[in-house]
Structure formats: structure tokens, C-alpha cells
Short mmCIF file of C-alpha atoms in Angstrom, two decimals:
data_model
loop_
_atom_site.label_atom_id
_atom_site.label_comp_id
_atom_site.label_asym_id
_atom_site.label_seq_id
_atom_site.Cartn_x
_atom_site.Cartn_y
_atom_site.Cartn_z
CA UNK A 1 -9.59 -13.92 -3.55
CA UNK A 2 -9.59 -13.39 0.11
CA UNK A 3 -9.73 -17.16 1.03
CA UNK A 4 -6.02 -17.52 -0.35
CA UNK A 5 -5.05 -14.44 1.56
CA UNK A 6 -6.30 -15.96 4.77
CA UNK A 7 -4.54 -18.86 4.10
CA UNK A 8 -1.41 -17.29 3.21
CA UNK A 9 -1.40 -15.87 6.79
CA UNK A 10 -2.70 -18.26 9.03
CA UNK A 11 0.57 -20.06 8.96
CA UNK A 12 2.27 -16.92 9.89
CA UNK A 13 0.27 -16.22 12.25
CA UNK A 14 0.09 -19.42 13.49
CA UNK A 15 3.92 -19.77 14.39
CA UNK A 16 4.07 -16.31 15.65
CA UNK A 17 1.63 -17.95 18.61
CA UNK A 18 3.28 -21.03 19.03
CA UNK A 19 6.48 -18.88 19.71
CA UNK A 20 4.37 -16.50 22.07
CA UNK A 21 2.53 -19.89 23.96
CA UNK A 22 6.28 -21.36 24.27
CA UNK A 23 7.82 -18.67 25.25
CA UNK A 24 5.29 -17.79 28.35
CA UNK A 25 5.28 -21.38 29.12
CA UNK A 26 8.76 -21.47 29.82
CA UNK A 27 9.63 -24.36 27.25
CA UNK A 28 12.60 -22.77 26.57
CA UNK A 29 14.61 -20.39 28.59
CA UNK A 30 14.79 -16.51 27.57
CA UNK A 31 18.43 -17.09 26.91
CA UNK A 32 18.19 -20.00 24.62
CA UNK A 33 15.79 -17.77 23.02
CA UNK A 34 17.97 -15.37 22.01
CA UNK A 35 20.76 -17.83 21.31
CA UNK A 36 18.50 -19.12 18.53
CA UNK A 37 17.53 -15.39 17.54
CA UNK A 38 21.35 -15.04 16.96
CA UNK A 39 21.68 -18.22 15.20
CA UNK A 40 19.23 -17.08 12.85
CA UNK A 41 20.34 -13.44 12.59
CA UNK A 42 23.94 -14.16 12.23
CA UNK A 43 23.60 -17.79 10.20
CA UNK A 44 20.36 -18.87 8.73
CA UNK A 45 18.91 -15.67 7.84
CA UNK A 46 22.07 -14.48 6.03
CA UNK A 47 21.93 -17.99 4.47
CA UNK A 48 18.95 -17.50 3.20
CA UNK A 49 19.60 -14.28 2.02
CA UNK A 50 22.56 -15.25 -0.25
CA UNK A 51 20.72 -17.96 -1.84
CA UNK A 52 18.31 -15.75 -2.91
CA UNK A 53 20.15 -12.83 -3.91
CA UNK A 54 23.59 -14.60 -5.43
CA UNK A 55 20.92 -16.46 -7.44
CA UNK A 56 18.13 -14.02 -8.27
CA UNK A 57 17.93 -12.43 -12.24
CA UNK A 58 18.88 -9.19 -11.51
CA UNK A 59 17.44 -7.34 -13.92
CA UNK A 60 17.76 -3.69 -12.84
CA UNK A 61 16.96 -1.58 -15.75
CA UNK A 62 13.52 -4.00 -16.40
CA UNK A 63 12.19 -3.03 -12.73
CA UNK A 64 14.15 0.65 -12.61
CA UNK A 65 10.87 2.51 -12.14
CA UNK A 66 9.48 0.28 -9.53
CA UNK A 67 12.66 0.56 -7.68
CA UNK A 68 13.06 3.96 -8.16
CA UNK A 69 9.56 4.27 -6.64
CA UNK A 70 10.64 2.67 -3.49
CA UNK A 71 13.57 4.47 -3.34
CA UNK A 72 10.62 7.50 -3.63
CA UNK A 73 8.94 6.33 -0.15
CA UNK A 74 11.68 5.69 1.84
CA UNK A 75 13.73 9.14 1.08
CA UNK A 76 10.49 10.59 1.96
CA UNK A 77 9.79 8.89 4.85
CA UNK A 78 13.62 9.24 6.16
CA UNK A 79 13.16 12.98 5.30
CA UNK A 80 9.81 13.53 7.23
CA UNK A 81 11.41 11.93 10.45
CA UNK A 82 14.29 14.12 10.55
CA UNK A 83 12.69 17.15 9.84
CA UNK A 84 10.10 15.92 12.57
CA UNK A 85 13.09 15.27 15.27
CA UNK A 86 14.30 19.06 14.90
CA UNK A 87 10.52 20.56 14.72
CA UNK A 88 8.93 18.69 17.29
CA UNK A 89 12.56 18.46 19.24
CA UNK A 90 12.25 14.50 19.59
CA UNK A 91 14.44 13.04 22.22
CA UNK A 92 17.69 12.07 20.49
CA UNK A 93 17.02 8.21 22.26
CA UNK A 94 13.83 7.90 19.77
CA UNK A 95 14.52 9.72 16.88
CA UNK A 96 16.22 5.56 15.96
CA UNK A 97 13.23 3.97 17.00
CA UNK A 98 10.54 6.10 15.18
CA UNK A 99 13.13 5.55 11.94
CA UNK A 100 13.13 2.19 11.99
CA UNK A 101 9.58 1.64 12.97
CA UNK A 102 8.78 3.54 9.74
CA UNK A 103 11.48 2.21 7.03
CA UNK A 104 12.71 -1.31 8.22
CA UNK A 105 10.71 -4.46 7.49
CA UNK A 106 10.04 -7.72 8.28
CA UNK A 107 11.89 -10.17 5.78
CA UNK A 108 10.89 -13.06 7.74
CA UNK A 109 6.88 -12.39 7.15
CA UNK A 110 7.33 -11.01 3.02
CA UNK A 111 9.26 -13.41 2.05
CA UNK A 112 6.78 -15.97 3.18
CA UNK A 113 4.42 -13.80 2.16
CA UNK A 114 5.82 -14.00 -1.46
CA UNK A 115 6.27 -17.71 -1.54
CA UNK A 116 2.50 -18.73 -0.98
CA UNK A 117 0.68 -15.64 -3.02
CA UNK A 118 3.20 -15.02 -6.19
CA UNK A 119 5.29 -17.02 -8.34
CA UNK A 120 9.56 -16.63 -9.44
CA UNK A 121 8.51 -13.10 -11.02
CA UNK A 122 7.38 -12.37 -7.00
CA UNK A 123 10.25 -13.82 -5.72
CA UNK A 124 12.68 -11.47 -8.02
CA UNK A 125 11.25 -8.28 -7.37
CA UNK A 126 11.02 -9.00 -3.47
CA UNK A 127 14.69 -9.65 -3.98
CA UNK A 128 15.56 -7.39 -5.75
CA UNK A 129 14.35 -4.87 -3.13
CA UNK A 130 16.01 -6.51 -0.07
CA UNK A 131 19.33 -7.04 -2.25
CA UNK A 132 19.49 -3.29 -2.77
CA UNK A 133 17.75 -1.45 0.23
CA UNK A 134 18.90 -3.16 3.27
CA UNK A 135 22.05 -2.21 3.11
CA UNK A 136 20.56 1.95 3.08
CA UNK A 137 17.88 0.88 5.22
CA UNK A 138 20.15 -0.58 7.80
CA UNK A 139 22.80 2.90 7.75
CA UNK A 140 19.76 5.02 7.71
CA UNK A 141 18.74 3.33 11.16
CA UNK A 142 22.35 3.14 12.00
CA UNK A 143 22.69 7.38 11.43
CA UNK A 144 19.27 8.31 13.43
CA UNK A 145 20.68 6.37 16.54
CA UNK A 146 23.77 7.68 16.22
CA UNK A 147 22.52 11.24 16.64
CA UNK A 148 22.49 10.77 20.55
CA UNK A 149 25.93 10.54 20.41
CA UNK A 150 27.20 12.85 17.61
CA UNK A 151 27.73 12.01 14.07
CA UNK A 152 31.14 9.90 14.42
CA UNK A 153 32.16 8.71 10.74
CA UNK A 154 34.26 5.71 12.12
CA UNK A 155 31.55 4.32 14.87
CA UNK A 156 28.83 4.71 12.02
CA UNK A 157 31.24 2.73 9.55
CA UNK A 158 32.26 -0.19 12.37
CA UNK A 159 28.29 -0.33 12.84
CA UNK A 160 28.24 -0.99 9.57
CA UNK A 161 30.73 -3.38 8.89
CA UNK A 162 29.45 -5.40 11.74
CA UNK A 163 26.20 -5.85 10.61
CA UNK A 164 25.61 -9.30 9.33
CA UNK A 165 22.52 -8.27 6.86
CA UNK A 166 24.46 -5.49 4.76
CA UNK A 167 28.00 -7.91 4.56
CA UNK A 168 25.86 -10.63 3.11
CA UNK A 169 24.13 -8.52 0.16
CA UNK A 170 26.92 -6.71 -0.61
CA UNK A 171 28.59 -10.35 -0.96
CA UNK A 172 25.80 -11.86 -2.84
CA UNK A 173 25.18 -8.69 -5.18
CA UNK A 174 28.88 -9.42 -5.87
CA UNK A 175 28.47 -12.97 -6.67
CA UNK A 176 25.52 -12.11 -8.58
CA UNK A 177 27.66 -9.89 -10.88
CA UNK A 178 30.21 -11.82 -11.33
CA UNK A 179 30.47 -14.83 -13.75
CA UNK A 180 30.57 -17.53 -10.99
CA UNK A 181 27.95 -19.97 -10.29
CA UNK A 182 27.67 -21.84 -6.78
CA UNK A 183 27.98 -25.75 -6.86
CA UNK A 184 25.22 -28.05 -6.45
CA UNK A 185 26.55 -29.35 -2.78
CA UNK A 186 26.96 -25.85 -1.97
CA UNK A 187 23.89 -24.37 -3.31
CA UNK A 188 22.49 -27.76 -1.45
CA UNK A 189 24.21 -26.22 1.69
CA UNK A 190 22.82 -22.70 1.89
CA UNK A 191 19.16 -24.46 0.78
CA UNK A 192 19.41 -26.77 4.28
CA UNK A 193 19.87 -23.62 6.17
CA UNK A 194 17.87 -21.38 4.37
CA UNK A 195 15.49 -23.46 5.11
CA UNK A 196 14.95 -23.58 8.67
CA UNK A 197 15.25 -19.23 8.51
CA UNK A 198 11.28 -18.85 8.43
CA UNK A 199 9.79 -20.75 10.82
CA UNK A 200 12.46 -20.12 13.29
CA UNK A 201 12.32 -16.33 12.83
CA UNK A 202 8.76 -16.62 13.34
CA UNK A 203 8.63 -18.50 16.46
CA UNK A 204 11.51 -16.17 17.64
CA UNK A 205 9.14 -12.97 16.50
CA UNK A 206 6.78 -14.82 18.58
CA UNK A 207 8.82 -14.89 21.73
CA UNK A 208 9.63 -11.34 21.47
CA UNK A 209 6.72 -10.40 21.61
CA UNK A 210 5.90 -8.04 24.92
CA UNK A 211 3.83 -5.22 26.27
CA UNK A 212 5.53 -3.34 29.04
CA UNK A 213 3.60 -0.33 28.31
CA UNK A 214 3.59 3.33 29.72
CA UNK A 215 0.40 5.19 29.06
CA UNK A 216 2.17 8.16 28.33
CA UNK A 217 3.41 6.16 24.93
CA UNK A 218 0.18 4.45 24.39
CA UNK A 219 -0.71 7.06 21.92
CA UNK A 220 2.24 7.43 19.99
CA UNK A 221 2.90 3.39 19.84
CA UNK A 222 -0.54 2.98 18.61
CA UNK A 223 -0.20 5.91 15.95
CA UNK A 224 3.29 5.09 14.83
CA UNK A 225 2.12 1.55 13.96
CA UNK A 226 -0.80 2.86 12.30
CA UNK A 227 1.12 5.33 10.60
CA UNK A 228 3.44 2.55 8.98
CA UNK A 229 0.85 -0.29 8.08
CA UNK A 230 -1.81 2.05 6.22
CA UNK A 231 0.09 4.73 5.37
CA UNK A 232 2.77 3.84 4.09
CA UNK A 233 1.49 1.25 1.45
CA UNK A 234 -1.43 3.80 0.66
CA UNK A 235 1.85 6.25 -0.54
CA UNK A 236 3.10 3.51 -2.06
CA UNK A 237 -0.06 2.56 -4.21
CA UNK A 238 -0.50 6.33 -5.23
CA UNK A 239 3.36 6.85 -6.08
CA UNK A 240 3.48 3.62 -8.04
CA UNK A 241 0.10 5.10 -10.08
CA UNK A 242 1.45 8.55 -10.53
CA UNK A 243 4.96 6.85 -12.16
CA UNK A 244 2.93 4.19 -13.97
CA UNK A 245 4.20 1.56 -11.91
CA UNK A 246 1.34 -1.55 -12.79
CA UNK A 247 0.93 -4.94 -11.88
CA UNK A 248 2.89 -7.50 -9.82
CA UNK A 249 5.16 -4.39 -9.43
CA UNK A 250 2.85 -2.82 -7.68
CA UNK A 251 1.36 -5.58 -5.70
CA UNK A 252 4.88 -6.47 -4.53
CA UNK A 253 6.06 -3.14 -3.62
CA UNK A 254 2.74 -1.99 -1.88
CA UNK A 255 2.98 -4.86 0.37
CA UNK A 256 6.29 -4.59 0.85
CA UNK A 257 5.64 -1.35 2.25
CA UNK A 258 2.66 -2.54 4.34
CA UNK A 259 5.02 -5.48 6.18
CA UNK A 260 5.72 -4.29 10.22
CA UNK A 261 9.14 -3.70 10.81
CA UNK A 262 12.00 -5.77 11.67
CA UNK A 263 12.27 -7.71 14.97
CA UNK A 264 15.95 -7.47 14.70
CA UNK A 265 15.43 -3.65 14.88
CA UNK A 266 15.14 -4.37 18.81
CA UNK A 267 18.83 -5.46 18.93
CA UNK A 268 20.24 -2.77 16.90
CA UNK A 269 18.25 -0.21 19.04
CA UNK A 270 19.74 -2.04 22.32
CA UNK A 271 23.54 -2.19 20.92
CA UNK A 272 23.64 1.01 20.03
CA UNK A 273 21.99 2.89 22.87
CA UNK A 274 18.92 4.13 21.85
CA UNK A 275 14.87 3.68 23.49
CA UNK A 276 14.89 -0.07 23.20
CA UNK A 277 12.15 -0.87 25.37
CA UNK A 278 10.00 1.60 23.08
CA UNK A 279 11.61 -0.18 20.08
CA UNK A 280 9.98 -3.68 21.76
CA UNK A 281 6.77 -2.62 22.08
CA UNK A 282 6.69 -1.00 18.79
CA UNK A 283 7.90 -4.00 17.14
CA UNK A 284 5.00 -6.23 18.74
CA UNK A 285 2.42 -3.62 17.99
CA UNK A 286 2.84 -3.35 15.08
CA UNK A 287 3.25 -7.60 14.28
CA UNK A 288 -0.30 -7.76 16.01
CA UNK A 289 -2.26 -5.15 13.92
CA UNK A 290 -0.27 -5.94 10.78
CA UNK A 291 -2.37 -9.46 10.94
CA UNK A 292 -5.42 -7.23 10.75
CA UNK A 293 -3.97 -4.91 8.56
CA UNK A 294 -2.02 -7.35 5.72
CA UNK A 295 -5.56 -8.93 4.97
CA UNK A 296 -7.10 -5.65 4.07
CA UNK A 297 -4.33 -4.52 1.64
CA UNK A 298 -4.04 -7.23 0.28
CA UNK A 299 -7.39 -7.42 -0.57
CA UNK A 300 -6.99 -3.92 -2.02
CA UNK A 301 -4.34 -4.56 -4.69
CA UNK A 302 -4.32 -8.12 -5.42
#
């Protein structure tokens, strides 16, 4: 079993280099760089996203107990943080990073993930998850950076609003429900730039990657990462045993929870004033060690 696994990541891995070796080699420009990490944030990705979702069986009350065991994890990890920022009187510029370092993931790596190791029933749990907790996810992260500033209801909902990732599943979820189907040149449409999401958020992750860092935060990076590739699936595992929680369910959502968080958590961090060089070094930590740390849990549960 741990020959496909390898496989399954090698490509991953693979164009995370190439975007590291082309970045440092100055075949593109930083700038262009991020022009294409827009694109892809603001375009593709979303894209991609809709295709899935608007056309995804969303079968809720068949997977409500796997769901409701993710919900489970992330509550609990949300929880934990902010109890943590007013015990251990984190600075109020962190309190967004450690958040999203913990509950955000990386769509670009699962859902390539899912593609080469399960089949559709994969696919539909994976979306079902991203359908219904990004949008959470995303004001969750939006609330803990916020907290520098004071809680302001309209800046939180305008952060909101503007974010590309929650607009497009609350769209899709709304297709989804709805008795419309999309055309074949349209569905045709979304597929062309769906399709060049992955291995452009990939190479992008790869170009993002840096280390700019202070040994005072050594320790903490190191731990956070740590904290979110191991334990977090382990809680995961054991939740989804308690609740009886079996299966490709629990493959799916044990991974999901052992994925390193989202590149585009950087941005966020940036736009809305919190630690964002922190956030960056977080983010590639945790991309390196999760290609140590995906093998071994997937090992575990597949």
C-alpha cells in the first residue's frame, strides 16, 4: 500500500520544487508570481470550486455524522486557541496566524490528493467538506485577526463579502439546491479552467515558499506545524472511532485534517494586518514536513 502513496505525492511534491527552482532562478519575476497567485485565487480556483460543488451529490443526512465530526475538531480547535490567546496573553498580531495555521487547509494538495488515492465516493465527501466549512473556516480566520483591531461587525462582514472562496460556495451550494443544471459548453468552460487550478497552485505554493526565520520563533513554528500535521488527524481518527465514524469517511476526514494549511492564508494575514511574515514561514513549514508527515498517515488509515 505505501508504493501508491508515494506515488500519489511525488507529483505534488514534484511541482511544489519546480515552483521553488523557478522561483529562485528568477524565471519569472516575484510580481508575475503573484499575478498568477491572484489569477488562480480569484479565477481558477473558484472555477474549480464551483464545478465541483454545483455538481457534487450532496447528500447531507448520508454523511451527517462524519460531518458533524469535523465540525467536532474544528470547534475544538477554534476554542483551544482562544482560550490560549487570553491565558497565555498572545499578541493580538498572532492570535490570526496560530488560527489559521491550525484550522485552514490546503485545497490545492487534498484535492489532488483525492483524485489519485479514492474514487467519486472520495471526491463527494472531500466536497462536501470544503462546500460547507470554508465559508466558517474563512470568518473564523477573519474574527481572530480582527481582534487587533476590535470586533467591528461591518469590517468583519466586508471581509467577508470580499472573499472570493466563501462567494463561490455559497453560489454553488445554491446551484446545487436548486433544480438547474449547467450546460455542456458551460460545464465545458469551468472544466478548462478548473483545470489548470492544481498545478498552478502548486507551482505558486512552490514560489512562496521562504524561511526568513527569527530564532526566537523557531520553536513555536516548528511546534505549531507539528501540532497541526499529527495532532490534529490523530483527534480526528479517535473522534471519528468514538462516533462510529468507519471507512472512506474516516480516511477522508483524517487526512483532511492532516493537509498543511492554506497558502492563501498568507494574503489574508497581510490584508488584514496581522503577523504575516510569521504566517509565511508557517505556511512553508508546515508544506515541507507535511511531505514527511502525509506518507505516515496515510499509511496509518488507508
Amino acid at each position: 500500500m505505501i508504493a501508491p502513496i508515494i506515488n500519489s505525492l511525488i507529483p505534488l511534491g514534484l511541482c511544489i520544487l519546480t515552483g521553488f527552482v523557478l522561483k529562485h532562478q528568477g524565471f519569472l519575476s516575484a510580481k508575475t508570481w503573484q499575478q498568477l497567485d491572484r489569477l488562480n485565487y480569484y479565477l481558477l480556483f473558484p472555477a474549480l470550486l464551483f464545478l465541483n460543488l454545483a455538481t457534487a451529490d450532496m447528500n447531507l443526512a448520508k454523511f451527517a455524522l462524519a460531518l458533524s465530526v469535523v465540525l467536532a475538531v474544528l470547534l475544538l480547535a477554534s476554542i483551544a486557541i482562544f482560550v490560549a490567546h487570553r491565558v497565555f496573553d498572545i499578541h493580538p498580531q498572532n492570535i490570526g496566524v496560530y488560527m489559521q495555521s491550525a484550522i485552514r487547509f490546503n485545497t490545492y494538495v487534498g484535492l489532488a490528493l483525492m483524485a489519485s488515492l479514492f474514487d467519486e465516493a472520495g471526491m463527494v465527501i472531500f466536497s462536501l467538506i470544503i462546500a460547507l466549512f470554508i465559508p466558517p473556516i474563512n470568518v473564523i480566520s477573519v474574527i481572530a485577526l480582527s481582534l487587533q483591531h476590535g470586533f467591528d461587525a461591518r469590517l468583519l462582514l466586508m471581509n467577508v463579502l470580499k472573499n472570493p472562496l466563501i462567494v463561490v460556495c455559497a453560489l454553488a451550494l445554491a446551484f446545487n439546491a436548486s433544480s438547474l443544471t449547467l450546460m455542456a459548453g458551460v460545464e465545458g468552460f469551468f472544466g478548462q479552467l478548473a483545470s489548470a487550478s492544481l498545478p498552478l497552485g502548486l507551482l505558486c505554493i512552490g514560489a512562496g515558499l521562504q524561511f526568513r526565520l527569527k530564532s526566537s520563533e523557531l520553536g513555536i513554528i516548528i511546534a505549531n506545524s507539528l501540532i497541526r500535521l499529527l495532532c490534529m488527524p490523530v483527534l480526528a481518527y479517535a473522534l471519528c472511532t468514538m462516533m462510529g465514524v468507519v471507512g472512506i469517511e474516516r480516511q477522508i476526514i483524517t487526512l483532511f485534517f492532516a493537509l498543511p494549511t492554506a497558502p492563501t492564508a498568507f494574503s489574508l494575514t497581510q490584508a488584514l494586518g496581522g503577523n504575516h511574515p510569521l504566517m509565511a514561514n508557517i505556511i512553508s513549514m508546515q508544506t515541507l514536513l507535511a511531505m514527511l508527515t502525509l506518507p505516515v498517515i496515510l499509511w496509518l488509515v488507508l
